[in-house]
PDB file of C-alpha atoms and ligand atoms in Angstrom:
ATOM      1  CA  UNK A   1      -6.488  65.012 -41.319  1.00 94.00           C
ATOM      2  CA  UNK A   2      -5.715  61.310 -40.740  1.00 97.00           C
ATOM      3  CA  UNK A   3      -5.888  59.164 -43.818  1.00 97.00           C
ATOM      4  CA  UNK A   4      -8.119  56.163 -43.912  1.00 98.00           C
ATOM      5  CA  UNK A   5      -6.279  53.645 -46.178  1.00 98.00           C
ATOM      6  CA  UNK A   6      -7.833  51.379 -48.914  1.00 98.00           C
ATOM      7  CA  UNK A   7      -7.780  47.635 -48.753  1.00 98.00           C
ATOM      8  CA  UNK A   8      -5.577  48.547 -52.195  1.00 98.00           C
ATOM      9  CA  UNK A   9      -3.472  50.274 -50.205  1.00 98.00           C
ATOM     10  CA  UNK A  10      -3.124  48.396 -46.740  1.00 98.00           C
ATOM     11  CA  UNK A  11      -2.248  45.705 -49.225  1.00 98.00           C
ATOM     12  CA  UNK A  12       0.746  47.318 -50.956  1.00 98.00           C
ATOM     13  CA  UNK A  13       1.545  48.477 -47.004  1.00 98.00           C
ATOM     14  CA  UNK A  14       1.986  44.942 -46.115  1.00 98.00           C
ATOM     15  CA  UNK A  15       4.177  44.139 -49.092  1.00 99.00           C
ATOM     16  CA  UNK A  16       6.535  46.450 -48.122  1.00 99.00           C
ATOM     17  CA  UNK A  17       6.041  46.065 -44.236  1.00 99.00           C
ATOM     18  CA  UNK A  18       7.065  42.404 -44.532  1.00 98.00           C
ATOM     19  CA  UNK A  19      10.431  43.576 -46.734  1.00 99.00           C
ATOM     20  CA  UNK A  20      11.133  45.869 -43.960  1.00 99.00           C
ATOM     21  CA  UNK A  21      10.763  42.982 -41.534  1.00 99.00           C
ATOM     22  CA  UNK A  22      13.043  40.321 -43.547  1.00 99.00           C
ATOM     23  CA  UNK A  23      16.128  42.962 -43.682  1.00 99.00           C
ATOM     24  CA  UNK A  24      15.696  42.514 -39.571  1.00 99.00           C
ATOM     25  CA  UNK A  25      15.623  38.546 -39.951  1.00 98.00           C
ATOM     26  CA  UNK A  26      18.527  38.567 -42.910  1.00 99.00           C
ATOM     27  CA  UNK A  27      20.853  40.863 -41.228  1.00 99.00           C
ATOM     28  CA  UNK A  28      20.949  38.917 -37.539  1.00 98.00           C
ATOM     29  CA  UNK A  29      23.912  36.269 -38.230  1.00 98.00           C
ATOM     30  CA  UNK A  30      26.402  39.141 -39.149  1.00 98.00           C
ATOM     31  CA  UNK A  31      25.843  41.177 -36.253  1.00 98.00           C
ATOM     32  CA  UNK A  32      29.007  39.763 -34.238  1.00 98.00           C
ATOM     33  CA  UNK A  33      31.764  41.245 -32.662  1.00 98.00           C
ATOM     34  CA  UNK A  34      34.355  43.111 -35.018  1.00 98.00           C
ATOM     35  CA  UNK A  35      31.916  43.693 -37.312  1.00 99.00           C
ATOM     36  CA  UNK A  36      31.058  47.860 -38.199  1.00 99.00           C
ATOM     37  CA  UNK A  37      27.770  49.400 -38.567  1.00 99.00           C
ATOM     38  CA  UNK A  38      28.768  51.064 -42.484  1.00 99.00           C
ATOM     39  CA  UNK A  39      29.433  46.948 -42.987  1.00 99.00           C
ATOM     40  CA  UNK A  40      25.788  46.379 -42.198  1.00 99.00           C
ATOM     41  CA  UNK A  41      24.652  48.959 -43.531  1.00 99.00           C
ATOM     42  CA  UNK A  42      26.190  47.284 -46.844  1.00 98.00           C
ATOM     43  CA  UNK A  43      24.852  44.002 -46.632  1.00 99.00           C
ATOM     44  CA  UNK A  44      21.076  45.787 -46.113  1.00 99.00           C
ATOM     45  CA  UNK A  45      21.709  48.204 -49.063  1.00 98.00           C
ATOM     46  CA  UNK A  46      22.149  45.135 -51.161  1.00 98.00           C
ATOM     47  CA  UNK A  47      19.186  42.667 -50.061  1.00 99.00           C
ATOM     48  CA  UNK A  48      16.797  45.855 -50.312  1.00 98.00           C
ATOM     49  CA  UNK A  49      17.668  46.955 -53.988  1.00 98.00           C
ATOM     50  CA  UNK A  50      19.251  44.046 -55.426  1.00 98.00           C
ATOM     51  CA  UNK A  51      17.136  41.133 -53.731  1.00 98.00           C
ATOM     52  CA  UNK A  52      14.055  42.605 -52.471  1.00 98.00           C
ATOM     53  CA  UNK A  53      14.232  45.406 -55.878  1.00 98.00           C
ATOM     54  CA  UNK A  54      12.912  47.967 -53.008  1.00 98.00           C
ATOM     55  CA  UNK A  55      14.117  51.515 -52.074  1.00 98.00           C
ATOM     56  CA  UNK A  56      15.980  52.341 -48.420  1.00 98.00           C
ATOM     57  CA  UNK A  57      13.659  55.366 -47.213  1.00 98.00           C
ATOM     58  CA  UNK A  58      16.008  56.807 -45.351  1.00 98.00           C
ATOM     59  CA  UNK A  59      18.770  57.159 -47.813  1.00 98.00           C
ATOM     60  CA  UNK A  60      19.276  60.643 -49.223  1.00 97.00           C
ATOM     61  CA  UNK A  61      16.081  61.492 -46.686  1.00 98.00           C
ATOM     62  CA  UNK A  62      16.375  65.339 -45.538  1.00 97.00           C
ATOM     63  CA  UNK A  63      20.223  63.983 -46.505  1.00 97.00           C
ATOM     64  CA  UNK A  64      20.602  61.631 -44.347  1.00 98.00           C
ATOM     65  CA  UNK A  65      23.816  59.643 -46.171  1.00 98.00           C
ATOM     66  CA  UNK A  66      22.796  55.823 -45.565  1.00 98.00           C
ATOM     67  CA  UNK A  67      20.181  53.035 -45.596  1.00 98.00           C
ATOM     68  CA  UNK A  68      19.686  52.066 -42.183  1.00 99.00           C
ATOM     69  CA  UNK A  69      19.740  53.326 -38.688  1.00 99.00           C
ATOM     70  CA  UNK A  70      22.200  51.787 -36.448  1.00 99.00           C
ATOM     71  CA  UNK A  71      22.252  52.913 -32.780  1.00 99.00           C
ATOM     72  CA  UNK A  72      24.370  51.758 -30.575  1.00 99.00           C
ATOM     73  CA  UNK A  73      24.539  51.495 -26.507  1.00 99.00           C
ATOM     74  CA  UNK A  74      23.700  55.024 -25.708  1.00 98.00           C
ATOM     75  CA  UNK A  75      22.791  56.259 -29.002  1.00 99.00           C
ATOM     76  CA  UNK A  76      19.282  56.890 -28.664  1.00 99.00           C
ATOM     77  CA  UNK A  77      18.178  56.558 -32.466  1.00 99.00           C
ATOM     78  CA  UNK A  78      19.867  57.751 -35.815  1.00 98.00           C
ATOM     79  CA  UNK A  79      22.853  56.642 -35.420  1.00 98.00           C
ATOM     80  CA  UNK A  80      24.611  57.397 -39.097  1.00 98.00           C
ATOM     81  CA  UNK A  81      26.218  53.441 -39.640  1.00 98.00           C
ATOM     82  CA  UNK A  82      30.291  54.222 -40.137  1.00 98.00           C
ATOM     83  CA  UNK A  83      34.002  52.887 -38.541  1.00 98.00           C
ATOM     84  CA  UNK A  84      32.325  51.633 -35.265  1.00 98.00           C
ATOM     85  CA  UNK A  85      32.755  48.498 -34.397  1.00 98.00           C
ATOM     86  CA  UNK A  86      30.869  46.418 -32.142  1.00 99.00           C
ATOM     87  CA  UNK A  87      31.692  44.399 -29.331  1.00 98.00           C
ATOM     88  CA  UNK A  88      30.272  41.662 -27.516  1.00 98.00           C
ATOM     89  CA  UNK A  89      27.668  42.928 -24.897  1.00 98.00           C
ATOM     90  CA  UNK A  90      26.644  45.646 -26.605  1.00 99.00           C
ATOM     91  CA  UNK A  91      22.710  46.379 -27.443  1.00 99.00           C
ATOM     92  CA  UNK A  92      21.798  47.881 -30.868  1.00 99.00           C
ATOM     93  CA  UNK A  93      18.751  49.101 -32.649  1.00 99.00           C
ATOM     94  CA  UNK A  94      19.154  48.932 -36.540  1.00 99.00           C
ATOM     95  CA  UNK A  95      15.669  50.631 -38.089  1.00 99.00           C
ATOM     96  CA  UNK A  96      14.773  50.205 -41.591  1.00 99.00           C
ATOM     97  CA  UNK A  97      12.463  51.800 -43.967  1.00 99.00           C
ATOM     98  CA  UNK A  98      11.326  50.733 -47.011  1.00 98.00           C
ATOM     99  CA  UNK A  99       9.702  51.532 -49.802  1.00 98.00           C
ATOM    100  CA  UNK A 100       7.678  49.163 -52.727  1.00 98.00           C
ATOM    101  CA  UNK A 101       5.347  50.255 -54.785  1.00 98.00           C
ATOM    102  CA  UNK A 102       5.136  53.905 -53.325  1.00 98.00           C
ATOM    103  CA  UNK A 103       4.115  52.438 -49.718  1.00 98.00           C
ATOM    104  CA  UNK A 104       6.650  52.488 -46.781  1.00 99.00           C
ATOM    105  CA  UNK A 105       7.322  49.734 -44.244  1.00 99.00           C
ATOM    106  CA  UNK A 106       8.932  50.962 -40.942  1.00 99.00           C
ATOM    107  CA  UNK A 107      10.608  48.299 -38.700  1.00 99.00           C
ATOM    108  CA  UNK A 108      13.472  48.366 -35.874  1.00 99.00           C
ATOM    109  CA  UNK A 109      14.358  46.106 -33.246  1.00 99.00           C
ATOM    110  CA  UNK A 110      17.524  45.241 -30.798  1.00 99.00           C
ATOM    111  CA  UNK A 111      20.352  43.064 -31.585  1.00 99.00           C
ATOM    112  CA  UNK A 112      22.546  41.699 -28.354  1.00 99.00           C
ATOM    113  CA  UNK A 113      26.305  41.331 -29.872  1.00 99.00           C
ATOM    114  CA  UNK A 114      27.217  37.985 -28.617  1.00 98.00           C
ATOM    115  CA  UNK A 115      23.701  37.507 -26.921  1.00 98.00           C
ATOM    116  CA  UNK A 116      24.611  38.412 -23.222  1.00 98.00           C
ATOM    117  CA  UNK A 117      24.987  41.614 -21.711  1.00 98.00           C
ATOM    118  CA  UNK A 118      24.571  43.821 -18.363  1.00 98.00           C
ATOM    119  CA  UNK A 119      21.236  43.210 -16.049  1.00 98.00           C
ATOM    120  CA  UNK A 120      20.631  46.219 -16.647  1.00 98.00           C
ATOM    121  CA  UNK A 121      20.610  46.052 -20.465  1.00 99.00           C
ATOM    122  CA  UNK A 122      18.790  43.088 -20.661  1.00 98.00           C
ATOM    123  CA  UNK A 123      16.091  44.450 -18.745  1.00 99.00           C
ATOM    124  CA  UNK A 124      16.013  47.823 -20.668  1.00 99.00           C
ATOM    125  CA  UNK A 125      15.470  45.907 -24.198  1.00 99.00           C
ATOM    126  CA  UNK A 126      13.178  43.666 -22.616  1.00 98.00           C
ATOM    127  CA  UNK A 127      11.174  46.309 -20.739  1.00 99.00           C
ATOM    128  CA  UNK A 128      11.089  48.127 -24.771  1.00 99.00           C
ATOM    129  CA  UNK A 129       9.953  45.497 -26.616  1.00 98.00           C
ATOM    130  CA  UNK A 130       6.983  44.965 -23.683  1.00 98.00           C
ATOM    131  CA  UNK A 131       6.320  48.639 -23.647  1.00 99.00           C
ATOM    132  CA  UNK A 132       5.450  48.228 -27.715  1.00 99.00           C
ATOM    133  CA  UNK A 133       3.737  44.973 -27.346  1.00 99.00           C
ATOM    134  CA  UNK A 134       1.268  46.229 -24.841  1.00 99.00           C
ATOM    135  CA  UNK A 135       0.928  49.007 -25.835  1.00 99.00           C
ATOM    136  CA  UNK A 136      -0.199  47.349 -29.879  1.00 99.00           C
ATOM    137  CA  UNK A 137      -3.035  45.357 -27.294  1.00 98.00           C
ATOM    138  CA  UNK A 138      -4.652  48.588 -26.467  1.00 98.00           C
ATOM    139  CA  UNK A 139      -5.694  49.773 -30.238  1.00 98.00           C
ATOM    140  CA  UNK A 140      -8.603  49.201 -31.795  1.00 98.00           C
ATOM    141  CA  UNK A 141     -11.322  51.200 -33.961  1.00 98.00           C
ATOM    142  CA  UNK A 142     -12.700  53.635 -31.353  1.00 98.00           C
ATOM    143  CA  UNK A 143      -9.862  53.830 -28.942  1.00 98.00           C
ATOM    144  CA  UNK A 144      -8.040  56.620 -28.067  1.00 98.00           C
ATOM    145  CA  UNK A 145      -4.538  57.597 -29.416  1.00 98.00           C
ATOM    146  CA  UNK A 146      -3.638  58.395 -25.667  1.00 98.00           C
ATOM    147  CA  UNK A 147      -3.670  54.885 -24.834  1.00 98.00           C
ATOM    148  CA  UNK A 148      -0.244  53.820 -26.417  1.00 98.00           C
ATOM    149  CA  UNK A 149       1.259  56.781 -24.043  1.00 98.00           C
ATOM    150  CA  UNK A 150      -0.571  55.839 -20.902  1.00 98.00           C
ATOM    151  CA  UNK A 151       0.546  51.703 -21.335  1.00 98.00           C
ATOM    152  CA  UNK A 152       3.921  52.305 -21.948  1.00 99.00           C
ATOM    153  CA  UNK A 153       4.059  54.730 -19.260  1.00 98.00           C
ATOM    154  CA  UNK A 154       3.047  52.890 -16.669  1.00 98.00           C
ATOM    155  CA  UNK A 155       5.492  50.002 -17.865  1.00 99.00           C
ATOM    156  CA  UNK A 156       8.680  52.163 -17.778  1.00 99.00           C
ATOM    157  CA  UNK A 157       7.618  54.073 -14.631  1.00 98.00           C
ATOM    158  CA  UNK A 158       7.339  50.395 -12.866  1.00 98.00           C
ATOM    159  CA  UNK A 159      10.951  49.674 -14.155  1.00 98.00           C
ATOM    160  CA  UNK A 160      12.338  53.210 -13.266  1.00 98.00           C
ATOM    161  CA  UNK A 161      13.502  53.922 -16.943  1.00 99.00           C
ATOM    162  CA  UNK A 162      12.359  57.186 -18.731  1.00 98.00           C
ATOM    163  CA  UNK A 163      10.276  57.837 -22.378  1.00 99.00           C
ATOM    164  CA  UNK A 164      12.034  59.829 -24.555  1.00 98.00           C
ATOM    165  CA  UNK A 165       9.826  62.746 -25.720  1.00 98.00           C
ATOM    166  CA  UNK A 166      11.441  64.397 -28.390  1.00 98.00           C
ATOM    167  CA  UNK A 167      10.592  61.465 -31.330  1.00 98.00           C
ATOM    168  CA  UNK A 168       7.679  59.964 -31.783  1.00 98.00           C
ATOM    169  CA  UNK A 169       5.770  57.074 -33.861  1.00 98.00           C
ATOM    170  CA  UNK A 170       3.864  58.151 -36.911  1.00 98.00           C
ATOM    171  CA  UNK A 171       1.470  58.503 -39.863  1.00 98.00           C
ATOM    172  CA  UNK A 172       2.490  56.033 -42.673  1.00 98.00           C
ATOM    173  CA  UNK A 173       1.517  55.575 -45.973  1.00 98.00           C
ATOM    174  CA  UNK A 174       2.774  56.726 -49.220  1.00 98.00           C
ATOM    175  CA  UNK A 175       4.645  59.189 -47.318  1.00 98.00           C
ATOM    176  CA  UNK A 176       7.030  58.470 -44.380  1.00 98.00           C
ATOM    177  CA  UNK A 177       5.679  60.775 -41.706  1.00 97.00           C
ATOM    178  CA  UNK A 178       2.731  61.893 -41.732  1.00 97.00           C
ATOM    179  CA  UNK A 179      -0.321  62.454 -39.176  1.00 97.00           C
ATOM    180  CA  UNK A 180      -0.871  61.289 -36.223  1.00 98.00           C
ATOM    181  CA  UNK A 181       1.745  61.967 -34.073  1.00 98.00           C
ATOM    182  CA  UNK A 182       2.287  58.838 -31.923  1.00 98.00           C
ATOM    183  CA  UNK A 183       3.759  60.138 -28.679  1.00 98.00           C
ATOM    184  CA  UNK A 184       5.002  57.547 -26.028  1.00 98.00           C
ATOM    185  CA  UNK A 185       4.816  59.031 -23.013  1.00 98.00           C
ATOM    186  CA  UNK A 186       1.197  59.960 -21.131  1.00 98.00           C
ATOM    187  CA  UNK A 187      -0.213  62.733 -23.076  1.00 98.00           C
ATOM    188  CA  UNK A 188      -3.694  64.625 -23.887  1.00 98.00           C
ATOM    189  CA  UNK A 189      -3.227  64.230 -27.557  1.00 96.00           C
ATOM    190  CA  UNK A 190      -6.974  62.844 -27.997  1.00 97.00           C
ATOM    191  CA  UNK A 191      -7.054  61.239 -31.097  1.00 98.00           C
ATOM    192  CA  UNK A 192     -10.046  58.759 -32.191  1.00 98.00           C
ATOM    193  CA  UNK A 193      -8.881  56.237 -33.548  1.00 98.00           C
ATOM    194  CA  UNK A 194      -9.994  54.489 -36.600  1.00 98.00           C
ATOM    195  CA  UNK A 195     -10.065  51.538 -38.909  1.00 98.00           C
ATOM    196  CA  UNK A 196      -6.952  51.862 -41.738  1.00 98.00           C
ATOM    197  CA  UNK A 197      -5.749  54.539 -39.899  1.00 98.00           C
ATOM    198  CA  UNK A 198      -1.824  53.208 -40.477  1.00 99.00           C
ATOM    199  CA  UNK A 199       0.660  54.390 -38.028  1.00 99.00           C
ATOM    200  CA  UNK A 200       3.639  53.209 -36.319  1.00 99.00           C
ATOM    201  CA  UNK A 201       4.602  52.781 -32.707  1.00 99.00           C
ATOM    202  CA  UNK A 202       8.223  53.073 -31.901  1.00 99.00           C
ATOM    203  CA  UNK A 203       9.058  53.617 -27.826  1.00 99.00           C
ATOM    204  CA  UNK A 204      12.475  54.830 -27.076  1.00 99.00           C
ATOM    205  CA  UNK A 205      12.988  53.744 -23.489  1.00 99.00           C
ATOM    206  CA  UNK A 206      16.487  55.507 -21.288  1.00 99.00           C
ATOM    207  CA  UNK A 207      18.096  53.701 -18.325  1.00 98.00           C
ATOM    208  CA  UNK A 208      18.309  57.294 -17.052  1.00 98.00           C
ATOM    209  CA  UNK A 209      17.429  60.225 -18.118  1.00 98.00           C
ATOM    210  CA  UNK A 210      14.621  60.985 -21.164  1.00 98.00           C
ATOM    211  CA  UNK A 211      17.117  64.115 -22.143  1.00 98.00           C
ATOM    212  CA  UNK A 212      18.486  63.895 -25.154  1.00 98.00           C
ATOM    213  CA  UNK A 213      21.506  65.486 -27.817  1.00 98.00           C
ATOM    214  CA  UNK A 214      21.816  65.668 -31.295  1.00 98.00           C
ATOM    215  CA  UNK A 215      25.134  65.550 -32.426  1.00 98.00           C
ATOM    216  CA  UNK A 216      26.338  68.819 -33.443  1.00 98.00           C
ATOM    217  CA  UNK A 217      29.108  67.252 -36.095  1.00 97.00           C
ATOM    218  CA  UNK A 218      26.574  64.975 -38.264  1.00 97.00           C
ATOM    219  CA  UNK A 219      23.451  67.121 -37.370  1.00 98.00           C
ATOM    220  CA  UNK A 220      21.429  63.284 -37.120  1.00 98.00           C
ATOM    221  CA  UNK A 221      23.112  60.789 -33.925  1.00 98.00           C
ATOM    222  CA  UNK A 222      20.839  61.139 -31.007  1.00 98.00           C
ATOM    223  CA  UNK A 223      22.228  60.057 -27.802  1.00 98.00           C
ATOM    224  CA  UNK A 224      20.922  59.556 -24.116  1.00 98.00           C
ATOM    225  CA  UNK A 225      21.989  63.011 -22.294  1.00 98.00           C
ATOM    226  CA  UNK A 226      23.525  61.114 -19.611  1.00 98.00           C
ATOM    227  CA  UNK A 227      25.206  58.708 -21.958  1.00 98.00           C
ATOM    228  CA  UNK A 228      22.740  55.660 -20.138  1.00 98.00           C
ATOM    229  CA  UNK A 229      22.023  52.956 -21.962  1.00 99.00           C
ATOM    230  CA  UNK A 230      18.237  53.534 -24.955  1.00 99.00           C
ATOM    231  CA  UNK A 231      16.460  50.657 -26.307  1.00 99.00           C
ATOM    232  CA  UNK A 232      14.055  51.027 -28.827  1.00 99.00           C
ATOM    233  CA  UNK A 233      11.506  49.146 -30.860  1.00 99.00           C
ATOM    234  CA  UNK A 234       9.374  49.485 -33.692  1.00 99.00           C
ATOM    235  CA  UNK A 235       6.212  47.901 -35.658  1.00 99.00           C
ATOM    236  CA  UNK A 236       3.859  49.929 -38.258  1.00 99.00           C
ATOM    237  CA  UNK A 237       0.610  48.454 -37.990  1.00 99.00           C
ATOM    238  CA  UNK A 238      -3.186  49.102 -38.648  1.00 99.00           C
ATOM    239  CA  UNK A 239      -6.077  49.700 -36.952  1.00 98.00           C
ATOM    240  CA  UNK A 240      -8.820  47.374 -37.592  1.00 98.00           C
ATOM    241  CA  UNK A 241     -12.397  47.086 -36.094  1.00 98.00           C
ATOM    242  CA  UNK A 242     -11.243  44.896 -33.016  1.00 98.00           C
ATOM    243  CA  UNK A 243      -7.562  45.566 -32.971  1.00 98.00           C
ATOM    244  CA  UNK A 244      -4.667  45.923 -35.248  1.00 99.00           C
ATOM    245  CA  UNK A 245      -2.468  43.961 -37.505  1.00 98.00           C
ATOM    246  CA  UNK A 246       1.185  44.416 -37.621  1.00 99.00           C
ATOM    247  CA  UNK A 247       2.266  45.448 -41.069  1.00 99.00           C
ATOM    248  CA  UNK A 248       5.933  44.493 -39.652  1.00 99.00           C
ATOM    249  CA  UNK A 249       5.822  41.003 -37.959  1.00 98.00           C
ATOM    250  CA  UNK A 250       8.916  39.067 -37.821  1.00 98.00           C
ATOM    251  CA  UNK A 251       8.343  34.906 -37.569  1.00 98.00           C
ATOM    252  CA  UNK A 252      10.505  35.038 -34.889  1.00 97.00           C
ATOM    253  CA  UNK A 253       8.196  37.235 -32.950  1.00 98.00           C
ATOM    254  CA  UNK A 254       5.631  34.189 -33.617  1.00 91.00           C
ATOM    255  CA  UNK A 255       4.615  33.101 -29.958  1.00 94.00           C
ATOM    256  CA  UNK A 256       5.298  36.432 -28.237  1.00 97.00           C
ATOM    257  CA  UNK A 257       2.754  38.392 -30.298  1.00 98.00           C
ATOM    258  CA  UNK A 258      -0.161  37.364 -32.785  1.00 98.00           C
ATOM    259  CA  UNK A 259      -0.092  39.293 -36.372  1.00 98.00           C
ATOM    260  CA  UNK A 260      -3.860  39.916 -36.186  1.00 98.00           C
ATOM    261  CA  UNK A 261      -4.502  41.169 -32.638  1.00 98.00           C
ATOM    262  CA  UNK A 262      -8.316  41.187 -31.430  1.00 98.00           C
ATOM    263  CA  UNK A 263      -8.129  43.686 -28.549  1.00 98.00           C
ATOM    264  CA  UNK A 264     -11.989  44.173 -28.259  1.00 94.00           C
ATOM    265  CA  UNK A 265     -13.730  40.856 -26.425  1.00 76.00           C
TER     266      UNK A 265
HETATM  267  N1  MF3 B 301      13.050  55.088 -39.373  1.00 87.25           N
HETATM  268  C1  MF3 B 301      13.021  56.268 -38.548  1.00 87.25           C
HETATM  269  C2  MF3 B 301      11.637  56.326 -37.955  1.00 87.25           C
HETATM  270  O1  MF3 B 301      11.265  55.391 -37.345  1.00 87.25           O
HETATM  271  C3  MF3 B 301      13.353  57.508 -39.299  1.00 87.25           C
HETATM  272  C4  MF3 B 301      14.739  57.546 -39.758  1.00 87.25           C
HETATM  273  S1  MF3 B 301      14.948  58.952 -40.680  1.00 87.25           S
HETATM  274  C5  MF3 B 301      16.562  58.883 -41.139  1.00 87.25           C
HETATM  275  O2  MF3 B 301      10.859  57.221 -38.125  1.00 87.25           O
HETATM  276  F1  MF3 B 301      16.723  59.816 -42.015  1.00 87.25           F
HETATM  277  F2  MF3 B 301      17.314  59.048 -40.045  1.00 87.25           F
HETATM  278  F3  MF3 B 301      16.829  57.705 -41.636  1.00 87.25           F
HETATM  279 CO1   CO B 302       9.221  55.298 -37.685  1.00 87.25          CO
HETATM  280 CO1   CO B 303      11.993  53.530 -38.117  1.00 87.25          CO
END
């Protein structure tokens, strides 16, 4: 059973959607060369419990031993921040979950280190962040789920990249997965989709293969089986009547992508 929120709660969702979003916007001037992920990871720790007086859903989640998500280059999603240190040219996904008030906000998007990089890098993150976008102007009350795998589908197929298929979006709420699951790749998961249904969409898009490992060590890092580039990015949003609103909007994103899309004409 899919949950059909309250205005109560699609209001405390957007609290703590917004948070989520300003730990992307306050941690993009340290990302730089010579910095290391556990360093970021720091600097978000702090701003979410000692500025924003919120709670880092991933910490201590199934034991999972930091705040954030920082993948890097081939690392595909949880990558466990630590030593590494980044260079200029390299892509990198940090993900953040928050918590306020007992409702979660669920964010990630890519960083460039230095702002250039490979063609082929460039075009993978920019290829991601258009699979999500087009994918968030195909819901609206009524639609089907199976429309978010058939858009971004057809986007990576035209590019020749692959959908990784072994993590999904989700369910969001007052719990951090939960039904539906959102799967990005084309799919007979029929799901009717409704107003307050809340949800997020998060593509993971390979250069090469969709294969993927889990690192045997940490039991968490996810990498590209090939060791090809992964973007990835992510927005929790809602359904509404006509469209959806994105719980997880950055300013920055102002111009590329309304808040309140109205899908239905
Ligand atoms: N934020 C991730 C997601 O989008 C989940 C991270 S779980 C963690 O669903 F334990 F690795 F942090
Ligand atoms: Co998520
Ligand atoms: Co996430």
């Amino acid at each position: 059973m899919i949950k059909i929120k309250t205005p109560e709660e699609i209001e405390k969702m957007r609290v703590a959607g917004k948070l989520a979003a300003d730990v992307l916007v306050m941690i993009e001037p340290y990302i730089k060369s010579g910095v290391t992920t556990l360093e970021l990871d720091q600097i978000c720790q702090d701003y979410i419990y000692n500025t924003q007086h919120a709670i880092s859903a991933c910490l201590g989640y199934m034991g999972y031993p930091k705040c954030t998500c920082i993948s890097v280059n081939e690392v595909v999603c949880h990558g466990i921040p630590g030593a590494h240190v980044l260079k200029n040219g390299d892509i990198v996904n940090i993900d953040v979950t928050v918590i306020k008030d007992e409702y979660y906000g669920d964010t990630s998007k890519m960083f460039i280190v230095g702002g250039q990089t490979t063609p082929l890098n460039k075009r993978l993150v920019n290829t991601t962040q258009e699979c999500l976008y087009a994918a968030l102007h195909k819901i609206h009350d009524g639609a089907n789920l199976t429309i978010v795998g058939d858009t971004i589908q057809k986007i990576a197929d035209r590019e020749g990249f692959s959908i990784v298929r072994d993590y999904c979006g989700h369910g969001i709420g007052n719990t951090f997965h939960d039904e539906p699951t959102v799967l990005h790749y084309r799919n007979h998961d029929n799901v009717m989709l409704q107003t307050g249904m809340t949800f997020t969409i998060e593509p993971m898009i390979n250069a090469g293969t969709y294969k993927c490992k889990v690192n045997k060590k940490n039991g968490w890092t996810v990498t590209t089986a090939d060791k090809s580039p992964s973007a990835q990015f992510e927005h929790t949003i809602v359904v509404t009547d006509d469209g959806c609103e994105i719980l997880t909007l950055r300013p920055e994103e102002e111009g590329k992508i309304e808040r309140v899309l109205h899908n239905l004409i």
